[in-house]
N, CA, C and O atoms as a MOPAC input file, in Angstrom:
PM7 MOZYME 1SCF
protein

 N      0.81100 1    -1.20100 1     0.00000 1
 C      0.00000 1     0.00000 1     0.00000 1
 C      0.85600 1     1.26800 1     0.00000 1
 O      0.34300 1     2.36400 1    -0.22500 1
 N      2.15200 1     1.12000 1     0.25100 1
 C      3.05000 1     2.27700 1     0.24700 1
 C      3.84600 1     2.38800 1    -1.04600 1
 O      4.58300 1     3.35600 1    -1.23700 1
 N      3.70800 1     1.41600 1    -1.92900 1
 C      4.46200 1     1.43700 1    -3.18200 1
 C      3.58400 1     1.87100 1    -4.34500 1
 O      2.44800 1     1.41100 1    -4.46700 1
 N      4.09800 1     2.75400 1    -5.20400 1
 C      3.33500 1     3.11700 1    -6.39800 1
 C      3.22200 1     1.90500 1    -7.32900 1
 O      4.03400 1     0.98300 1    -7.24800 1
 N      2.22900 1     1.90500 1    -8.20200 1
 C      1.98200 1     0.74200 1    -9.05900 1
 C      3.21200 1     0.22400 1    -9.80700 1
 O      3.40000 1    -0.99000 1    -9.88900 1
 N      4.03500 1     1.08600 1   -10.34300 1
 C      5.19700 1     0.64500 1   -11.13900 1
 C      6.23500 1    -0.10600 1   -10.31300 1
 O      7.04200 1    -0.84700 1   -10.87600 1
 N      6.23500 1     0.06300 1    -9.00700 1
 C      7.23300 1    -0.58100 1    -8.14900 1
 C      6.75900 1    -1.90400 1    -7.54200 1
 O      7.56500 1    -2.63900 1    -6.97200 1
 N      5.47900 1    -2.21600 1    -7.65500 1
 C      4.93600 1    -3.37700 1    -6.93500 1
 C      5.44200 1    -4.71300 1    -7.45800 1
 O      5.90000 1    -5.53600 1    -6.66600 1
 N      5.37600 1    -4.95400 1    -8.74500 1
 C      5.82500 1    -6.25800 1    -9.28000 1
 C      7.31600 1    -6.48200 1    -9.06400 1
 O      7.70100 1    -7.55500 1    -8.59800 1
 N      8.18200 1    -5.50100 1    -9.38900 1
 C      9.60700 1    -5.73200 1    -9.13300 1
 C      9.90400 1    -5.96400 1    -7.65000 1
 O     10.77700 1    -6.76200 1    -7.30700 1
 N      9.18600 1    -5.27400 1    -6.78100 1
 C      9.39300 1    -5.46200 1    -5.34800 1
 C      8.95300 1    -6.85100 1    -4.91300 1
 O      9.62600 1    -7.48300 1    -4.09900 1
 N      7.84600 1    -7.33000 1    -5.43600 1
 C      7.38200 1    -8.67900 1    -5.08900 1
 C      8.37800 1    -9.72400 1    -5.58000 1
 O      8.63700 1   -10.70500 1    -4.88300 1
 N      8.93800 1    -9.52600 1    -6.76900 1
 C      9.96600 1   -10.46300 1    -7.25700 1
 C     11.16100 1   -10.48000 1    -6.31300 1
 O     11.71000 1   -11.54200 1    -6.01600 1
 N     11.56200 1    -9.30800 1    -5.84400 1
 C     12.70800 1    -9.23200 1    -4.93400 1
 C     12.39500 1    -9.89500 1    -3.59700 1
 O     13.23700 1   -10.59900 1    -3.04100 1
 N     11.19500 1    -9.67500 1    -3.08100 1
 C     10.80600 1   -10.33200 1    -1.83200 1
 C     10.81300 1   -11.85000 1    -1.99700 1
 O     11.23600 1   -12.57500 1    -1.09700 1
 N     10.34400 1   -12.32600 1    -3.14400 1
 C     10.33700 1   -13.76800 1    -3.41500 1
 C     11.76700 1   -14.30600 1    -3.44900 1
 O     12.02400 1   -15.40000 1    -2.94800 1
 N     12.68900 1   -13.55700 1    -4.02600 1
 C     14.09500 1   -13.96700 1    -4.05600 1
 C     14.67800 1   -14.05500 1    -2.65400 1
 O     15.48900 1   -14.93900 1    -2.37800 1
 N     14.28200 1   -13.16000 1    -1.77200 1
 C     14.83600 1   -13.09800 1    -0.42200 1
 C     14.27200 1   -14.16300 1     0.51300 1
 O     14.89400 1   -14.49800 1     1.52100 1
 N     13.09300 1   -14.69600 1     0.18000 1
 C     12.49300 1   -15.72000 1     1.03700 1
 C     13.28700 1   -17.01600 1     0.98100 1
 O     13.75400 1   -17.42200 1    -0.08300 1
 N     13.43500 1   -17.64900 1     2.11000 1
 C     14.04600 1   -18.97700 1     2.15300 1
 C     13.04400 1   -19.98100 1     1.58600 1
 O     11.84100 1   -19.72300 1     1.61500 1
 N     13.51200 1   -21.12000 1     1.07100 1
 C     12.58200 1   -22.15500 1     0.62800 1
 C     11.61200 1   -22.51100 1     1.75500 1
 O     12.02100 1   -22.76100 1     2.88800 1
 N     10.34200 1   -22.52800 1     1.42800 1
 C      9.30600 1   -22.79300 1     2.42000 1
 C      8.92100 1   -21.56200 1     3.22400 1
 O      8.03500 1   -21.63200 1     4.07600 1
 N      9.58300 1   -20.42200 1     2.96200 1
 C      9.31700 1   -19.19200 1     3.71100 1
 C      7.94300 1   -18.62900 1     3.43100 1
 O      7.38600 1   -18.82700 1     2.35200 1
 N      7.40400 1   -17.92900 1     4.40300 1
 C      6.06700 1   -17.35900 1     4.32800 1
 C      6.16800 1   -15.83600 1     4.30700 1
 O      6.89700 1   -15.24100 1     5.10200 1
 N      5.43100 1   -15.21700 1     3.39200 1
 C      5.35400 1   -13.76400 1     3.28900 1
 C      3.92700 1   -13.36200 1     3.61700 1
 O      2.98800 1   -13.81400 1     2.96200 1
 N      3.75600 1   -12.51400 1     4.62700 1
 C      2.43700 1   -12.01900 1     5.01200 1
 C      2.39900 1   -10.50900 1     4.76800 1
 O      3.28600 1    -9.77300 1     5.20000 1
 N      1.35700 1   -10.06900 1     4.07000 1
 C      1.21100 1    -8.66000 1     3.72500 1
 C     -0.14700 1    -8.18600 1     4.21700 1
 O     -1.16800 1    -8.82700 1     3.96500 1
 N     -0.15300 1    -7.06100 1     4.92100 1
 C     -1.38800 1    -6.44000 1     5.39300 1
 C     -1.63400 1    -5.20200 1     4.53700 1
 O     -0.74000 1    -4.37400 1     4.36300 1
 N     -2.84300 1    -5.07900 1     4.00500 1
 C     -3.18300 1    -3.99000 1     3.09100 1
 C     -4.32200 1    -3.14900 1     3.64700 1
 O     -5.40200 1    -3.66200 1     3.93900 1
 N     -4.07400 1    -1.87000 1     3.78600 1
 C     -5.11300 1    -0.92800 1     4.19500 1
 C     -5.94600 1    -0.61800 1     2.96000 1
 O     -5.41300 1    -0.21400 1     1.92700 1
 N     -7.23200 1    -0.80600 1     3.06900 1
 C     -8.13100 1    -0.54800 1     1.94500 1
 C     -8.97300 1     0.69100 1     2.22000 1
 O     -9.17600 1     1.07500 1     3.37200 1
 N     -9.45100 1     1.29900 1     1.17100 1
 C    -10.23300 1     2.52100 1     1.28200 1
 C     -9.44200 1     3.69600 1     0.74100 1
 O     -8.27100 1     3.56400 1     0.38300 1
 N    -10.08700 1     4.82800 1     0.68900 1
 C     -9.45900 1     6.04400 1     0.16500 1
 C     -8.24200 1     6.40700 1     1.00700 1
 O     -8.34900 1     6.53200 1     2.22600 1
 N     -7.07600 1     6.57800 1     0.36300 1
 C     -5.86500 1     6.93700 1     1.11500 1
 C     -6.00500 1     8.32000 1     1.75000 1
 O     -6.66900 1     9.19200 1     1.19000 1
 N     -5.38900 1     8.52400 1     2.90500 1
 C     -5.42700 1     9.85000 1     3.52300 1
 C     -4.63400 1    10.84600 1     2.67800 1
 O     -3.65300 1    10.48100 1     2.03000 1
 N     -5.06000 1    12.08100 1     2.69100 1
 C     -4.40500 1    13.11100 1     1.87900 1
 C     -3.02200 1    13.49000 1     2.39700 1
 O     -2.19300 1    13.98800 1     1.63600 1
 N     -2.76700 1    13.26300 1     3.67700 1
 C     -1.50000 1    13.68900 1     4.26400 1
 C     -0.41600 1    12.61300 1     4.23200 1
 O      0.66400 1    12.81700 1     4.78700 1
 N     -0.68600 1    11.46000 1     3.58600 1
 C      0.29300 1    10.37300 1     3.51400 1
 C      0.30800 1     9.79400 1     2.10900 1
 O     -0.70700 1     9.80800 1     1.41200 1
 N      1.46200 1     9.28700 1     1.69700 1
 C      1.56500 1     8.62500 1     0.40400 1
 C      1.16100 1     7.16600 1     0.60000 1
 O      1.91500 1     6.37000 1     1.15800 1
 N     -0.02300 1     6.83400 1     0.13900 1
 C     -0.55400 1     5.47800 1     0.24500 1
 C     -1.39800 1     5.20900 1    -0.99000 1
 O     -1.85100 1     6.13000 1    -1.66900 1
 N     -1.60100 1     3.91800 1    -1.26700 1
 C     -2.39200 1     3.50400 1    -2.41200 1
 C     -3.36900 1     2.42700 1    -1.96900 1
 O     -3.05900 1     1.61500 1    -1.09700 1
 N     -4.53700 1     2.42600 1    -2.56600 1
 C     -5.52700 1     1.38600 1    -2.29200 1
 C     -5.19300 1     0.19200 1    -3.18700 1
 O     -5.42300 1     0.24300 1    -4.39500 1
 N     -4.65900 1    -0.86900 1    -2.61000 1
 C     -4.22600 1    -2.04500 1    -3.36400 1
 C     -5.08800 1    -3.23600 1    -2.95600 1
 O     -5.05100 1    -3.65100 1    -1.79800 1
 N     -5.86500 1    -3.79300 1    -3.88900 1
 C     -6.66300 1    -4.97800 1    -3.56500 1
 C     -5.77400 1    -6.19600 1    -3.29300 1
 O     -4.71400 1    -6.35300 1    -3.89900 1
 N     -6.21200 1    -7.03300 1    -2.39400 1
 C     -5.47000 1    -8.25300 1    -2.06200 1
 C     -5.24100 1    -9.10900 1    -3.30800 1
 O     -4.20200 1    -9.75800 1    -3.43000 1
 N     -6.19600 1    -9.11400 1    -4.22500 1
 C     -6.06100 1    -9.92300 1    -5.43800 1
 C     -4.86600 1    -9.46600 1    -6.27700 1
 O     -4.20700 1   -10.28500 1    -6.91800 1
 N     -4.58800 1    -8.16400 1    -6.27300 1
 C     -3.42300 1    -7.66500 1    -7.00900 1
 C     -2.12800 1    -8.15400 1    -6.36700 1
 O     -1.23300 1    -8.63500 1    -7.06200 1
 N     -2.02700 1    -8.03600 1    -5.05400 1
 C     -0.82400 1    -8.50600 1    -4.34700 1
 C     -0.65500 1   -10.01100 1    -4.51500 1
 O      0.46100 1   -10.49100 1    -4.71200 1
 N     -1.75200 1   -10.75600 1    -4.44000 1
 C     -1.69500 1   -12.21100 1    -4.61300 1
 C     -1.22900 1   -12.56100 1    -6.02600 1
 O     -0.39400 1   -13.44700 1    -6.20200 1
 N     -1.75900 1   -11.87600 1    -7.01900 1
 C     -1.34900 1   -12.12300 1    -8.40500 1
 C      0.11600 1   -11.80800 1    -8.63700 1
 O      0.82000 1   -12.55500 1    -9.31800 1
 N      0.57700 1   -10.69500 1    -8.06800 1
 C      2.00000 1   -10.34900 1    -8.19100 1
 C      2.87100 1   -11.41800 1    -7.53300 1
 O      3.92900 1   -11.77500 1    -8.05000 1
 N      2.41600 1   -11.92200 1    -6.39100 1
 C      3.15800 1   -12.98800 1    -5.71400 1
 C      3.20700 1   -14.25900 1    -6.53200 1
 O      4.25800 1   -14.89100 1    -6.63700 1
 N      2.09000 1   -14.63700 1    -7.10900 1
 C      2.06100 1   -15.85600 1    -7.92700 1
 C      2.94400 1   -15.69500 1    -9.16200 1
 O      3.63200 1   -16.63900 1    -9.55200 1
 N      2.93500 1   -14.51000 1    -9.78600 1
 C      3.82100 1   -14.27100 1   -10.94200 1
 C      5.28800 1   -14.34200 1   -10.53800 1
 O      6.14700 1   -14.65700 1   -11.36100 1
 N      5.57400 1   -14.05000 1    -9.27300 1
 C      6.95600 1   -14.10800 1    -8.76100 1
 C      7.31600 1   -15.51600 1    -8.28700 1
 O      8.40700 1   -15.73100 1    -7.75900 1
 N      6.41000 1   -16.46800 1    -8.47100 1
 C      6.71400 1   -17.84800 1    -8.11900 1
 C      6.28500 1   -18.27200 1    -6.72400 1
 O      6.68600 1   -19.33300 1    -6.24700 1
 N      5.47300 1   -17.45100 1    -6.06800 1
 C      5.00100 1   -17.79400 1    -4.72900 1
 C      3.61400 1   -18.42400 1    -4.81100 1
 O      2.84900 1   -18.14700 1    -5.73500 1
 N      3.30400 1   -19.25900 1    -3.85200 1
 C      1.99900 1   -19.92000 1    -3.79000 1
 C      1.08500 1   -19.12400 1    -2.85400 1
 O      1.47000 1   -18.78900 1    -1.73400 1
 N     -0.11900 1   -18.82900 1    -3.32200 1
 C     -1.09700 1   -18.14700 1    -2.47100 1
 C     -1.60800 1   -19.12900 1    -1.43500 1
 O     -2.13600 1   -20.18600 1    -1.77800 1
 N     -1.45200 1   -18.77800 1    -0.16800 1
 C     -1.91600 1   -19.61000 1     0.93600 1
 C     -3.29400 1   -19.14500 1     1.40200 1
 O     -4.19900 1   -19.95500 1     1.60200 1
 N     -3.44000 1   -17.84000 1     1.57000 1
 C     -4.71500 1   -17.34400 1     2.09500 1
 C     -4.85400 1   -15.84200 1     1.87400 1
 O     -3.87600 1   -15.09600 1     1.90800 1
 N     -6.09900 1   -15.41900 1     1.64700 1
 C     -6.48000 1   -14.00600 1     1.68200 1
 C     -7.48000 1   -13.87200 1     2.82100 1
 O     -8.47100 1   -14.60000 1     2.87700 1
 N     -7.21700 1   -12.94200 1     3.72400 1
 C     -8.09800 1   -12.72700 1     4.86700 1
 C     -8.73400 1   -11.34800 1     4.73500 1
 O     -8.04400 1   -10.34400 1     4.55800 1
 N    -10.03900 1   -11.32000 1     4.82100 1
 C    -10.80100 1   -10.07000 1     4.78600 1
 C    -11.16700 1    -9.68300 1     6.21200 1
 O    -11.74700 1   -10.48000 1     6.95000 1
 N    -10.83400 1    -8.48100 1     6.58800 1
 C    -11.28000 1    -7.96400 1     7.88000 1
 C    -12.29900 1    -6.87900 1     7.58100 1
 O    -11.96700 1    -5.87200 1     6.95600 1
 N    -13.52100 1    -7.06900 1     8.01400 1
 C    -14.59700 1    -6.18000 1     7.62200 1
 C    -14.53400 1    -4.80100 1     8.26600 1
 O    -15.06200 1    -3.83800 1     7.71000 1
 N    -13.90500 1    -4.69300 1     9.41600 1
 C    -13.87100 1    -3.39700 1    10.09400 1
 C    -12.44900 1    -3.01300 1    10.45500 1
 O    -11.56300 1    -3.85800 1    10.58200 1
 N    -12.26300 1    -1.73300 1    10.61300 1
 C    -10.98600 1    -1.18400 1    11.02100 1
 C    -10.92700 1    -1.17100 1    12.54400 1
 O    -11.92000 1    -0.84900 1    13.19600 1
 N     -9.79800 1    -1.51100 1    13.10900 1
 C     -9.67000 1    -1.55100 1    14.57800 1
 C     -9.80400 1    -0.17300 1    15.21900 1
 O    -10.10100 1    -0.06600 1    16.40900 1
 N     -9.58600 1     0.88300 1    14.43300 1
 C     -9.77700 1     2.24100 1    14.94200 1
 C    -11.19500 1     2.74900 1    14.66500 1
 O    -11.51400 1     3.91500 1    14.90100 1
 N    -12.03400 1     1.84400 1    14.15800 1
 C    -13.45900 1     2.12200 1    13.89600 1
 C    -13.67700 1     3.19800 1    12.83600 1
 O    -14.65300 1     3.94500 1    12.89300 1
 N    -12.75900 1     3.27200 1    11.86800 1
 C    -12.95400 1     4.19700 1    10.74300 1
 C    -13.84300 1     3.48900 1     9.73400 1
 O    -13.48100 1     2.43200 1     9.21700 1
 N    -14.98200 1     4.05700 1     9.45800 1
 C    -15.94800 1     3.39600 1     8.57000 1
 C    -15.45700 1     3.31600 1     7.13300 1
 O    -15.88400 1     2.43400 1     6.38900 1
 N    -14.57100 1     4.21400 1     6.72600 1
 C    -14.09000 1     4.24900 1     5.34700 1
 C    -12.84600 1     3.40000 1     5.11800 1
 O    -12.30900 1     3.37400 1     4.01000 1
 N    -12.38500 1     2.70500 1     6.15700 1
 C    -11.15900 1     1.90700 1     6.06300 1
 C    -11.46200 1     0.46300 1     6.43700 1
 O    -12.19400 1     0.19600 1     7.39000 1
 N    -10.88500 1    -0.47200 1     5.66800 1
 C    -10.92300 1    -1.88000 1     6.02900 1
 C     -9.58700 1    -2.49300 1     5.62100 1
 O     -8.80000 1    -1.86400 1     4.91300 1
 N     -9.33600 1    -3.70500 1     6.06300 1
 C     -8.03400 1    -4.33100 1     5.87000 1
 C     -8.16900 1    -5.68400 1     5.20000 1
 O     -9.16300 1    -6.38800 1     5.37900 1
 N     -7.15600 1    -6.03600 1     4.42600 1
 C     -7.01500 1    -7.36800 1     3.84800 1
 C     -5.59300 1    -7.83500 1     4.12800 1
 O     -4.66500 1    -7.02800 1     4.18700 1
 N     -5.43200 1    -9.12600 1     4.29800 1
 C     -4.10000 1    -9.70900 1     4.46200 1
 C     -3.91500 1   -10.81000 1     3.43200 1
 O     -4.86000 1   -11.51600 1     3.08000 1
 N     -2.69200 1   -10.94500 1     2.95800 1
 C     -2.34200 1   -11.95700 1     1.96600 1
 C     -1.17200 1   -12.75600 1     2.50700 1
 O     -0.19000 1   -12.18400 1     2.97900 1
 N     -1.27200 1   -14.07700 1     2.44200 1
 C     -0.17500 1   -14.96200 1     2.84300 1
 C      0.28100 1   -15.74400 1     1.61800 1
 O     -0.52000 1   -16.37500 1     0.92800 1
 N      1.57800 1   -15.68900 1     1.36300 1
 C      2.20000 1   -16.36000 1     0.21600 1
 C      3.37500 1   -17.18700 1     0.71300 1
 O      4.04800 1   -16.80600 1     1.67100 1
 N      3.61900 1   -18.31300 1     0.06500 1
 C      4.73200 1   -19.18700 1     0.48000 1
 C      5.61900 1   -19.51400 1    -0.70900 1
 O      5.15500 1   -19.72100 1    -1.83100 1
 N      6.91500 1   -19.55200 1    -0.41700 1
 C      7.88000 1   -19.98200 1    -1.42100 1
 C      7.99000 1   -21.50200 1    -1.36500 1
 O      8.01900 1   -22.09000 1    -0.28400 1
 N      8.05100 1   -22.11900 1    -2.50800 1
 C      8.13000 1   -23.57000 1    -2.60000 1
 C      9.37500 1   -24.10500 1    -1.90700 1
 O     10.44000 1   -23.49000 1    -1.94400 1
 N      9.21900 1   -25.27200 1    -1.26800 1
 C     10.38200 1   -25.97300 1    -0.69500 1
 C     11.25000 1   -26.46600 1    -1.83400 1
 O     10.73300 1   -26.86000 1    -2.87900 1
 N     12.54500 1   -26.45100 1    -1.65000 1
 C     13.43100 1   -26.91500 1    -2.72500 1
 C     14.12100 1   -28.19400 1    -2.33400 1
 O     14.90600 1   -28.73500 1    -3.11200 1

């Protein structure tokens, strides 16, 4: 959510390279309109999962959290878990 669109795929490839075989990558994504005072992007979990799969990672789970812990009605969270294959 902090990376502009052009940086997401190359960054996911690099994260996949850094993971040990069998390693797990967990990503938490803030959803909803980004605040004006911070550089953030609304990134759907499906996009992060797709980038991970293109980088050779296996999608383990997408978790939807319906509410924000700070009770902001315009914000919700998604988490993505990806695993690198055992070698």
